Short mmCIF file of C-alpha atoms and ligand atoms in Angstrom, two decimals:
data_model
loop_
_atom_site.label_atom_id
_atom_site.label_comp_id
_atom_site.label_asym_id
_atom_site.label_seq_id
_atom_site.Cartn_x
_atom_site.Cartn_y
_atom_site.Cartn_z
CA UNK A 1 0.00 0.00 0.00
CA UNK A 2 2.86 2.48 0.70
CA UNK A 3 4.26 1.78 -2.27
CA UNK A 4 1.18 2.03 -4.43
CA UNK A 5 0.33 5.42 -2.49
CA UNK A 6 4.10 6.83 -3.44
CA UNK A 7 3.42 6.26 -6.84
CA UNK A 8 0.37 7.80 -7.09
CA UNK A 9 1.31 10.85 -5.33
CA UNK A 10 3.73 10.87 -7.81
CA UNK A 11 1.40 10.86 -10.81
CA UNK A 12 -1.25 12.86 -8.84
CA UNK A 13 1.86 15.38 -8.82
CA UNK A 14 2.66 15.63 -12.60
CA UNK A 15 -1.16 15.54 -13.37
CA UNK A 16 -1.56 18.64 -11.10
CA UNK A 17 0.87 20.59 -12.42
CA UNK A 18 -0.56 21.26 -15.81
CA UNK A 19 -2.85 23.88 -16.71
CA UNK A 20 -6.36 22.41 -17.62
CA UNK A 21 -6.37 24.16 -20.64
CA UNK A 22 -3.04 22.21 -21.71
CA UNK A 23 -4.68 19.78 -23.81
CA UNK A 24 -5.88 21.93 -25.93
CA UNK A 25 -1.97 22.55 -26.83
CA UNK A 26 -1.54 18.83 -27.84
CA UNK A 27 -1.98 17.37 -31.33
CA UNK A 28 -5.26 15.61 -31.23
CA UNK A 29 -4.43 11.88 -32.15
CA UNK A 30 -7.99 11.09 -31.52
CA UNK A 31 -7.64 7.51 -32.35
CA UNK A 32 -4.01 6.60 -31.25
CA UNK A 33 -3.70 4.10 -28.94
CA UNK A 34 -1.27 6.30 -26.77
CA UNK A 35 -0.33 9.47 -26.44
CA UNK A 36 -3.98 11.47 -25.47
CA UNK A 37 -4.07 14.04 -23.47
CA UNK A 38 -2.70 14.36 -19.63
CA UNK A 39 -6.71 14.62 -18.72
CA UNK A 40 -7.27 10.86 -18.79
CA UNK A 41 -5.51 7.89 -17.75
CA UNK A 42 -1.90 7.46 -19.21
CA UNK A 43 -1.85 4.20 -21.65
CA UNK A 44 1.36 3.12 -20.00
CA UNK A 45 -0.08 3.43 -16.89
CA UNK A 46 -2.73 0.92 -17.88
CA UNK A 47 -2.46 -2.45 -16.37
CA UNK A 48 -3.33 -5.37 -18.06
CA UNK A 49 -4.02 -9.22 -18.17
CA UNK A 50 -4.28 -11.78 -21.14
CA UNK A 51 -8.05 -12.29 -20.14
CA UNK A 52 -8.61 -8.58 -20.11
CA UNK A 53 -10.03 -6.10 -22.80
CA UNK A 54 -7.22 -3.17 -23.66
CA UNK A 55 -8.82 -0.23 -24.12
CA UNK A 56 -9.64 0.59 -27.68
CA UNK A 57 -11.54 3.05 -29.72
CA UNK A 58 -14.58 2.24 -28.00
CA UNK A 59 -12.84 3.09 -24.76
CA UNK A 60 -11.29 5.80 -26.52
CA UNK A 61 -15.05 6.96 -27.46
CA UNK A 62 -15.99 7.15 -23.73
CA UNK A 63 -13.46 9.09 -22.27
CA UNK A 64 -13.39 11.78 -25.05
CA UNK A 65 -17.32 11.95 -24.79
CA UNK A 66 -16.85 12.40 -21.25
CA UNK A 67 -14.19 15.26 -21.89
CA UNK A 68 -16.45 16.95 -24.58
CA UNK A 69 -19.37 16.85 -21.45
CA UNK A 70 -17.01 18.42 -18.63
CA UNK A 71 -18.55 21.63 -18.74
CA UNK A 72 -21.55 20.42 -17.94
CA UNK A 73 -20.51 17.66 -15.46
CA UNK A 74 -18.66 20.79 -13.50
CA UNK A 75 -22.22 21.83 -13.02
CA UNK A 76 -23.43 18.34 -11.98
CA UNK A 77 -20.88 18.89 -9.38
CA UNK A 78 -21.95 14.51 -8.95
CA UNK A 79 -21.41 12.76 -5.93
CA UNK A 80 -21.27 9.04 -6.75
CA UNK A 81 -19.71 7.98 -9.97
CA UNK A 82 -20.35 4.16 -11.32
CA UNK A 83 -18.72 2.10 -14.01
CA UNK A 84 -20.12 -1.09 -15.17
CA UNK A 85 -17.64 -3.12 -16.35
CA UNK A 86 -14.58 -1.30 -16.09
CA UNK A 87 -12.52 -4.16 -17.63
CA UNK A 88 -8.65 -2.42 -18.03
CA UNK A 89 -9.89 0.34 -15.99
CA UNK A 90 -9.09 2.89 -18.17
CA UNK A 91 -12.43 4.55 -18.37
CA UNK A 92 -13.09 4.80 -14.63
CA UNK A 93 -9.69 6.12 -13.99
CA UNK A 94 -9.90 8.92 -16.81
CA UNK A 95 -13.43 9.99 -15.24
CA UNK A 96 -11.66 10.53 -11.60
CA UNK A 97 -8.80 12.06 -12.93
CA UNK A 98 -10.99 14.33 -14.92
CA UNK A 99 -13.30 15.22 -12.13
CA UNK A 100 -10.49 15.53 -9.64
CA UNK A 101 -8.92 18.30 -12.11
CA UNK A 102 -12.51 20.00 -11.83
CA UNK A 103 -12.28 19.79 -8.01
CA UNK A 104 -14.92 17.42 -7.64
CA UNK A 105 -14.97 15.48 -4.41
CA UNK A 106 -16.76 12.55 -5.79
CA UNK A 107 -16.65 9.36 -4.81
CA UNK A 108 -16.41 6.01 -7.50
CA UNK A 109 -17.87 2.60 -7.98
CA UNK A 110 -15.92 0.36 -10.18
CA UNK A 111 -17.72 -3.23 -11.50
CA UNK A 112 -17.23 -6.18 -13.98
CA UNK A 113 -18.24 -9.77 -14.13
CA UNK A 114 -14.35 -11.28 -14.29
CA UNK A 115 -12.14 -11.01 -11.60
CA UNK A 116 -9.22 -10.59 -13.69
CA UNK A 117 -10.75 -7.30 -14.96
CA UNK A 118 -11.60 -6.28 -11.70
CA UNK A 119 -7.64 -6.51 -10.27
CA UNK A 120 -6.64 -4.83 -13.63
CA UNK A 121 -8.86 -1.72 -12.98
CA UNK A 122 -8.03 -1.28 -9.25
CA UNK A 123 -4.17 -1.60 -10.61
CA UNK A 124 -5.01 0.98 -13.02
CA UNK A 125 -6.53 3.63 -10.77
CA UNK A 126 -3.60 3.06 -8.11
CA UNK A 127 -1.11 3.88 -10.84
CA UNK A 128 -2.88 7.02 -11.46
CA UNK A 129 -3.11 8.00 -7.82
CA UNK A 130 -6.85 7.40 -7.55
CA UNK A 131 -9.62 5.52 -5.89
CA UNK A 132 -12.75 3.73 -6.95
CA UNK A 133 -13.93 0.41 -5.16
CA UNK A 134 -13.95 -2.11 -7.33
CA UNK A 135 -16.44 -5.02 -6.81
CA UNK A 136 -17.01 -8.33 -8.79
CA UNK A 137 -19.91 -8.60 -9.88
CA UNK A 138 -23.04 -9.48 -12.44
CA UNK A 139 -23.65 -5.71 -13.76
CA UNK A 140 -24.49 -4.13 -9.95
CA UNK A 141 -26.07 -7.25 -8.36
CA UNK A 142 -25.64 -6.70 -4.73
CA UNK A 143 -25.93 -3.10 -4.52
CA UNK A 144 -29.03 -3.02 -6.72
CA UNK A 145 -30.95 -2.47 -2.99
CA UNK A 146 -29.45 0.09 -1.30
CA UNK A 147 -27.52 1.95 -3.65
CA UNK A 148 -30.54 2.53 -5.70
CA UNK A 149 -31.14 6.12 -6.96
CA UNK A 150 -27.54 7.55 -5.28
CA UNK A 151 -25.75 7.47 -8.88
CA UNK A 152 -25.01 10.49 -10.47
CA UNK A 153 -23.02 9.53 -13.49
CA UNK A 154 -23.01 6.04 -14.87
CA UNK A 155 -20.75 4.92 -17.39
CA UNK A 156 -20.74 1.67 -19.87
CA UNK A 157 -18.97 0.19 -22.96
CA UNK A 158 -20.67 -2.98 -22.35
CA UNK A 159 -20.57 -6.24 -24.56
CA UNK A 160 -22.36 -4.90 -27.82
CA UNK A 161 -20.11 -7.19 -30.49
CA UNK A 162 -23.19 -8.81 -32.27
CA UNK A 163 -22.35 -12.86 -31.88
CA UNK A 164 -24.25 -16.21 -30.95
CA UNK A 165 -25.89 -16.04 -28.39
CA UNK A 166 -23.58 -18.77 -26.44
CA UNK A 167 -20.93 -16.79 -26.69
CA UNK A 168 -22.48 -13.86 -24.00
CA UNK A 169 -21.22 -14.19 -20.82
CA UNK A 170 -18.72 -17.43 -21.57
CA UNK A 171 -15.27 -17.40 -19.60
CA UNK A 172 -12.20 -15.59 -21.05
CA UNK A 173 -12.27 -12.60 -22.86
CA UNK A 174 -15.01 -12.99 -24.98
CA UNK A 175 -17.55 -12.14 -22.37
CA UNK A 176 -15.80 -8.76 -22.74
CA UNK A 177 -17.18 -8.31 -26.31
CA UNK A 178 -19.94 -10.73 -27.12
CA UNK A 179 -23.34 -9.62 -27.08
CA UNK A 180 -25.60 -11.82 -28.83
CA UNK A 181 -28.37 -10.85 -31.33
CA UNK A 182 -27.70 -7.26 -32.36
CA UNK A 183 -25.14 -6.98 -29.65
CA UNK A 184 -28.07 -6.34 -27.34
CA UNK A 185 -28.29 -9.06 -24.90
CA UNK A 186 -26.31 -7.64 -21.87
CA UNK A 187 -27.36 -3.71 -23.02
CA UNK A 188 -31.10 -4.85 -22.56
CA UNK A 189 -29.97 -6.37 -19.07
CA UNK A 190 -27.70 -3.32 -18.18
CA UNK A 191 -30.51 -0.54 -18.98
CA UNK A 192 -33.18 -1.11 -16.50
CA UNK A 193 -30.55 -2.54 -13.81
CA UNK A 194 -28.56 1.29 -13.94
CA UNK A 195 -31.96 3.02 -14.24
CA UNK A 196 -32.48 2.32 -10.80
CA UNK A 197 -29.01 3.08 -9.10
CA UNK A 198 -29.10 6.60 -11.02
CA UNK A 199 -30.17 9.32 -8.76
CA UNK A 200 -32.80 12.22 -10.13
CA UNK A 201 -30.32 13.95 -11.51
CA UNK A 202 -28.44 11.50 -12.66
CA UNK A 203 -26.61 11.08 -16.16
CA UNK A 204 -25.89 7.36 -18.13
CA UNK A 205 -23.25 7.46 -20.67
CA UNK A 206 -23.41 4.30 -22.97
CA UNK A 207 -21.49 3.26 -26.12
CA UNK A 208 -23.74 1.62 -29.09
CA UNK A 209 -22.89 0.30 -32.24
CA UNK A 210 -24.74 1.16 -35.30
CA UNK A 211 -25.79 -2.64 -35.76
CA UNK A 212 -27.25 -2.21 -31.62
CA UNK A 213 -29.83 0.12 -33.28
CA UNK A 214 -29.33 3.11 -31.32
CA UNK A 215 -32.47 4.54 -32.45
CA UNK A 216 -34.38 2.16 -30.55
CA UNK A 217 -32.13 2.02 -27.66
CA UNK A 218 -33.05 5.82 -27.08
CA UNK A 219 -37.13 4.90 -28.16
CA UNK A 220 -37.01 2.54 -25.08
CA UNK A 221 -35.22 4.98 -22.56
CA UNK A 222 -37.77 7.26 -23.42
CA UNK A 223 -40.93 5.13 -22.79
CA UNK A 224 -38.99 4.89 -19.24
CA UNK A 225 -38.76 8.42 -18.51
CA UNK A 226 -35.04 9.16 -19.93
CA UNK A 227 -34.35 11.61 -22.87
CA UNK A 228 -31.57 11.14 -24.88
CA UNK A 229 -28.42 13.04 -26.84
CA UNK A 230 -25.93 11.61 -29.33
CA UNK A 231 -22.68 12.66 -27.30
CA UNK A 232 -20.36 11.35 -29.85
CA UNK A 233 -20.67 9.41 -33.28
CA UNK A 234 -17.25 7.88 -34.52
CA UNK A 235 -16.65 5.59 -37.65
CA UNK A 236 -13.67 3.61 -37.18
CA UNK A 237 -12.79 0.83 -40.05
CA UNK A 238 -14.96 -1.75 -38.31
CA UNK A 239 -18.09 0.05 -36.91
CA UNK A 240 -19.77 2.50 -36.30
CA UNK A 241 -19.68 3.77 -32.64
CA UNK A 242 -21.97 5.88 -30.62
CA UNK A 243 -22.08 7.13 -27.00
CA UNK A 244 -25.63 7.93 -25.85
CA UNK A 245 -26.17 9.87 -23.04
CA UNK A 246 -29.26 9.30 -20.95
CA UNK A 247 -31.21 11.89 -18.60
CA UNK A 248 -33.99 11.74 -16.51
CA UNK A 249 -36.99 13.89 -18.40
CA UNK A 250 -40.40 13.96 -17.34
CA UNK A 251 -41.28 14.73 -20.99
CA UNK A 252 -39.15 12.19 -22.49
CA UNK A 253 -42.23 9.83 -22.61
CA UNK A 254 -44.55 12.22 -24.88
CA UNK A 255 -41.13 13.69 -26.48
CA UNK A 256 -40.66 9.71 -27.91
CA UNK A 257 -43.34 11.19 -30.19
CA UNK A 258 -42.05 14.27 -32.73
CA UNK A 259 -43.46 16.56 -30.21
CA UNK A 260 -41.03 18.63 -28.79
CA UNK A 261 -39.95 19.59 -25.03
CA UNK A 262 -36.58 19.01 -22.81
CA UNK A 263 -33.96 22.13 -23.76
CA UNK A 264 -31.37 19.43 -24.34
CA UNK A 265 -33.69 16.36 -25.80
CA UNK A 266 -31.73 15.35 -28.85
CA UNK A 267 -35.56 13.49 -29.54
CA UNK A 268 -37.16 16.62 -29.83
CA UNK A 269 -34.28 18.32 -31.57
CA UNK A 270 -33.86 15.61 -34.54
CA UNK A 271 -35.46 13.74 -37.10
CA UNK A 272 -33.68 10.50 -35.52
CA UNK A 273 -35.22 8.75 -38.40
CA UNK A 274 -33.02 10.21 -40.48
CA UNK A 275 -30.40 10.51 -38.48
CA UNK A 276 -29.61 6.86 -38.28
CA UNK A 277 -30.38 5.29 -41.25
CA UNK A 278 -28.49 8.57 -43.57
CA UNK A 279 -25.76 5.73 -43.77
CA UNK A 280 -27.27 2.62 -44.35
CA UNK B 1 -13.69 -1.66 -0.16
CA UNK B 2 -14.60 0.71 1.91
CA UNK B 3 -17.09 0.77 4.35
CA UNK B 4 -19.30 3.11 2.23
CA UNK B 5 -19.11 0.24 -0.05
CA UNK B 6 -19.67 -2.15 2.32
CA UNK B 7 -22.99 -0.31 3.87
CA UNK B 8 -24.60 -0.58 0.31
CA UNK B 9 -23.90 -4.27 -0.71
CA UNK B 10 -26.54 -6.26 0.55
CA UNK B 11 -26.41 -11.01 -0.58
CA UNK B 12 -28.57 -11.79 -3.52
CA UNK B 13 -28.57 -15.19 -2.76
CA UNK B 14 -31.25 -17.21 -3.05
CA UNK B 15 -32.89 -17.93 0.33
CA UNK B 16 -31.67 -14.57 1.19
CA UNK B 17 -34.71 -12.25 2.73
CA UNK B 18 -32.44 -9.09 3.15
CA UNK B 19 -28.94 -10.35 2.80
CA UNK B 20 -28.12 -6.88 4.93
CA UNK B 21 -26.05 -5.97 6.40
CA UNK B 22 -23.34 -8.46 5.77
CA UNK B 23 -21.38 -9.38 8.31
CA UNK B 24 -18.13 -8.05 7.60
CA UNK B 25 -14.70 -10.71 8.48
CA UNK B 26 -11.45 -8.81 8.01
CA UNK B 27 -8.00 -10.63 8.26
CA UNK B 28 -6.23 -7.06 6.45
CA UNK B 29 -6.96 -3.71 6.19
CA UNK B 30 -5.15 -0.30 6.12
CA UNK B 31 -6.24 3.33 6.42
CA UNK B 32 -5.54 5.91 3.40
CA UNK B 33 -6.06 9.25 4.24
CA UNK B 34 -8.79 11.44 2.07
CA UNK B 35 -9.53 14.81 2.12
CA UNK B 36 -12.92 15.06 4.10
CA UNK B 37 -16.06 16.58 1.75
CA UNK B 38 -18.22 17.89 4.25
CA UNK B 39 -20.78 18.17 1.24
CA UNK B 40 -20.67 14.73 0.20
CA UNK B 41 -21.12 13.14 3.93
CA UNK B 42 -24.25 15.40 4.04
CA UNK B 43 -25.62 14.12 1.13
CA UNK B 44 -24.87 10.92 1.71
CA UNK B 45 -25.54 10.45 5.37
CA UNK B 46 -29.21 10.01 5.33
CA UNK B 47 -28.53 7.17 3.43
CA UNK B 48 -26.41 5.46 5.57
CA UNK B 49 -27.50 2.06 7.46
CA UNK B 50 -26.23 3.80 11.05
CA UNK B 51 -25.92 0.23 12.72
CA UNK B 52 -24.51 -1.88 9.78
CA UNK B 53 -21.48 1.24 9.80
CA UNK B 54 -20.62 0.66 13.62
CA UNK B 55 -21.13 -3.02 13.46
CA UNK B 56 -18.71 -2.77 10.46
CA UNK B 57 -15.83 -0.78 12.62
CA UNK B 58 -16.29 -3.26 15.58
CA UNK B 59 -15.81 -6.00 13.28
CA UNK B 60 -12.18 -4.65 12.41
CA UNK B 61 -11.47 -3.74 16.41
CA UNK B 62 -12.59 -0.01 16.21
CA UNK B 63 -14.82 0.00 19.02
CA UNK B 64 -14.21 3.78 20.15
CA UNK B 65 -14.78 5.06 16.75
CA UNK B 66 -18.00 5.59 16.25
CA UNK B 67 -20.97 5.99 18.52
CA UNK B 68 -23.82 3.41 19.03
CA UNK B 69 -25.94 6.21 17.90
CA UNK B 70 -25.66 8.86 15.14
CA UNK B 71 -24.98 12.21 16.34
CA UNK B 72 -27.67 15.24 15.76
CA UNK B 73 -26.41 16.70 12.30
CA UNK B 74 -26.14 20.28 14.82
CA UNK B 75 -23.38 18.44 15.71
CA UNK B 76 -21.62 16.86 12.89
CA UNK B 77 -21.77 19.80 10.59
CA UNK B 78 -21.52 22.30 13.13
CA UNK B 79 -19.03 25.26 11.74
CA UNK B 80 -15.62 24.06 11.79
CA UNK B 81 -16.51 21.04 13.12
CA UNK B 82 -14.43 18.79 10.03
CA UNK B 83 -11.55 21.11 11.58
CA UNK B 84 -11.44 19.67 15.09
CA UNK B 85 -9.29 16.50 15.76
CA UNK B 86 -11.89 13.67 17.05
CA UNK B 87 -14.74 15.54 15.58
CA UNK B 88 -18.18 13.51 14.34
CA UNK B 89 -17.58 14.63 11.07
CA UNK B 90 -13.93 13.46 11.11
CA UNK B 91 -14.93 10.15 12.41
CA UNK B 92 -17.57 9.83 10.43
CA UNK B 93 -15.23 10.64 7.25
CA UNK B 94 -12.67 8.39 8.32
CA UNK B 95 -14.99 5.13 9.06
CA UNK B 96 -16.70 5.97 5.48
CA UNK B 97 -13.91 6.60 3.33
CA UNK B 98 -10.88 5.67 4.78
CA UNK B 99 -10.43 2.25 6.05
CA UNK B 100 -10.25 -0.23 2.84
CA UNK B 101 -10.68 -3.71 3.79
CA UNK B 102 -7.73 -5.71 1.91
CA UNK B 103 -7.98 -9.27 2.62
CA UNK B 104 -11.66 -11.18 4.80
CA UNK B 105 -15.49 -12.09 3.70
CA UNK B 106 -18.55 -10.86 3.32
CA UNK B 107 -21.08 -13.20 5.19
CA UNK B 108 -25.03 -13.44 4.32
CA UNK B 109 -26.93 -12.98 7.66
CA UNK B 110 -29.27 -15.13 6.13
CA UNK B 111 -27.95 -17.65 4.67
CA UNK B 112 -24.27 -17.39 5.86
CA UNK B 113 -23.14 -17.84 1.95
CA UNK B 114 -19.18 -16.70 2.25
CA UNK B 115 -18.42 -13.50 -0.76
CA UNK B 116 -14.65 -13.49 -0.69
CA UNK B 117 -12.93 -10.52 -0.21
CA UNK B 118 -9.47 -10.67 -1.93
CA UNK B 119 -6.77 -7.96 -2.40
CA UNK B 120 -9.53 -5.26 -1.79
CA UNK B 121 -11.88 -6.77 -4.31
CA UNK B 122 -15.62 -8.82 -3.10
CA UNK B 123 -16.65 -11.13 -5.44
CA UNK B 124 -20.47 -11.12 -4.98
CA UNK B 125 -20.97 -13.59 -7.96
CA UNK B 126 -23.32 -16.14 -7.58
CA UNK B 127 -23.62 -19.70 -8.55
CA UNK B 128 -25.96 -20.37 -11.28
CA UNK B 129 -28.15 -22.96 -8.79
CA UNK B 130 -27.99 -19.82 -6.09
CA UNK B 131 -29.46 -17.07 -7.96
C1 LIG C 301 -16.11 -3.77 -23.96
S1 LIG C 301 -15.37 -4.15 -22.40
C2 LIG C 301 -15.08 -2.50 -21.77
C3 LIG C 301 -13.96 -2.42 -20.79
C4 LIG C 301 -13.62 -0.98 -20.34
N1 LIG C 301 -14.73 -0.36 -19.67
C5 LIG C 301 -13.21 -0.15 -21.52
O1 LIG C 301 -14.00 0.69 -21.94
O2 LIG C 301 -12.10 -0.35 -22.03
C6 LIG C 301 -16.76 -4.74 -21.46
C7 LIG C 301 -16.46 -5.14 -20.01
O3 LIG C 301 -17.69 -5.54 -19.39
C8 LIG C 301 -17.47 -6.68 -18.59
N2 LIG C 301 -18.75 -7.39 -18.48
C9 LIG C 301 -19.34 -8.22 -19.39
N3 LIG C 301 -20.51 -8.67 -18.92
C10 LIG C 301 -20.65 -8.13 -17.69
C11 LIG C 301 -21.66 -8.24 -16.67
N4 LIG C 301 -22.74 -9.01 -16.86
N5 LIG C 301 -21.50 -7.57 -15.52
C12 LIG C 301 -20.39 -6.79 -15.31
N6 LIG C 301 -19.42 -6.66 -16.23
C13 LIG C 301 -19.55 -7.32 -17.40
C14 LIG C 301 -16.40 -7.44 -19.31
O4 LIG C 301 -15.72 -8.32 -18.45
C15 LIG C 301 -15.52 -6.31 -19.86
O5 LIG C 301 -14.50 -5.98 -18.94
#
């Protein structure tokens, strides 16, 4: 422990010393799998393990959807932070580096199915000088009671990779990828499980793939209260990535319909229609 | 873990009524200090399970720590009070956020299923027969 604290002073240390703006200096290498900006976690500084997913451009996705959202998640000003299946750890650590450099005394939740992934993330954040606890688990099983409606900022790259259906939840690294038909079996578990640990207030970033229709993703957030806003949209040679951000709006429900309400409802704002399909 | 952590899992297992609180078994642990959030304890203090947080510092031999009951909040967010050495706030703080349990077991009052806790991790997975 003494050692892992000395290190992470250490990094806390050269994190601190830049000026938040100082990204902004950098050469955007949006899709390298190094480099990025002194905001996030530091690829070298990722741990890994043979059975654990590296972070990649969905990853990637995440953390520079959360950056491009920092303004407003200054004013969130959130007290509990979740990850569900935080694999490498890479996306929880970026998020509490990130919030610590906005002053933000939050506190974070770290969870995945495989143990592995679980020791990989808490090395992670201890390289980095920060804290989450990290708990193995099925999605949040076992603090679905009491820790319902205390999250204010949820965030998943879940298993979307569209595969049969034996693969979902197998041992090894697959389970880190495979999602079944459309990619949706573990989202359509995940969704109504983190509805109910997010507070009021609370935010749910997810990535999608194109072939997880999005579109409908968002349709049934919406019949459950939550409006919706494309954060990010990246094409990479393989797919086509998304990350949805979900809100609590008691309008969302009519606002599924073209009729439009919330300031920020990306429903009421778009043609989604038309949004989606442009490519396909 | 941390005891904020462990005052939120509750056992899924099947036979479980509650599963909470579960009786917490430590063989390591270590303190890390945190800067104390007088905000955040606000907010999050009327969600705490009072009883399940001191049974959970007796279990690890910190029987002065906390009171058997909680404080008035005139008291633990009286001004200055996260200044004062020994303060309700302070002990509060520390029993919350910084004692992580390292090495022990989670045990289901109900059904005394064992969760391993290893290297700071639970593993709260179930058996397919138990869920
Ligand atoms: C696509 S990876 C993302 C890893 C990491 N968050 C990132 O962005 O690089 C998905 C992760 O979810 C975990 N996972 C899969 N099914 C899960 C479940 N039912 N509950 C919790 N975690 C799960 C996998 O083990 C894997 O680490």
């Amino acid at each position: 422990m003494a050692d892992g604290d000395g290190a992470g002073a250490a990094a806390t240390g050269k994190l601190a010393e830049l000026p938040s703006g100082a990204e902004k200096g950098l050469p955007r290498r949006a899709k390298a799998s190094s480099g990025r900006t002194l905001n996030t976690a530091q690829i070298p500084l990722v741990a890994s393990h043979p059975d654990v997913y590296e972070p990649c451009d969905d990853s990637f996705a995440l953390v520079d959807a959360l950056l491009s959202d920092k303004a407003q998640l200054l004013t969130l000003q959130p007290r509990l932070c979740m990850e569900v299946g935080s694999g490498s750890g890479y996306v929880i650590t970026s998020l509490a580096i990130m919030l610590r450099q906005l002053g933000s005394g939050a506190q974070y939740l770290a969870t995945d199915i495989n143990q592995h992934a679980a020791e990989t993330t808490q090395a992670t954040l201890e390289a980095h000088g920060v804290h989450a606890d990290v708990i193995v688990t099925d999605i949040v099983s076992g603090l679905d009671k009491r820790l319902a409606g205390m999250v204010d900022v949820a965030v998943v790259n879940p298993p979307y990779v569209p595969t049969p259906v034996e693969e979902v939840g197998c041992k090894g690294i697959a389970s880190s990828w495979a999602g079944g038909l459309n990619g949706r079996q573990v989202i359509d578990r995940i969704l109504p499980a983190v509805r109910e640990m997010l507070s009021e207030r609370g935010w749910l970033y997810m990535v999608a793939l194109e072939d997880n229709d999005p579109s409908d993703i968002c349709h049934l957030m919406s019949e459950m209260g939550y409006a919706s806003r494309v954060v990010l949209k990246r094409c990479t040679e393989e797919e086509s990535l998304y990350v949805l951000k979900f809100w609590r709006d008691p309008h969302a429900v009519s606002s599924a319909s073209p009729k439009s309400s919330g300031s920020e409802s990306w429903f009421s704002q778009l043609p989604f229609k038309s949004l989606w399909h442009k490519n396909s | 873990m941390r005891l904020l952590t462990h005052n939120m899992l509750a056992s899924n297992v099947r036979g479980a009524t509650t599963g909470y609180p579960l009786t917490l078994e430590a063989t390591k642990w270590c303190t890390k200090e945190v800067e104390l959030n007088a905000d955040f304890i606000r907010g999050l203090l009327p969600k705490i399970d009072w009883r399940a947080l001191v049974d959970a510092t007796r279990a690890l031999g910190l029987p002065e720590l906390l009171p058997e009951e909680q404080p008035p909040e005139e008291e633990i967010f009286a001004e200055g009070a996260a200044d004062v050495e020994g303060s309700a706030i302070r002990r509060i703080h520390h029993a919350l956020l910084e004692v992580h349990v390292q090495e022990g077991s989670l045990v289901c009052p109900d059904t005394s299923r064992c969760f391993p806790i290893n290297k700071g991790i639970p593993n709260m997975m179930l058996h397919e027969d138990e869920v």
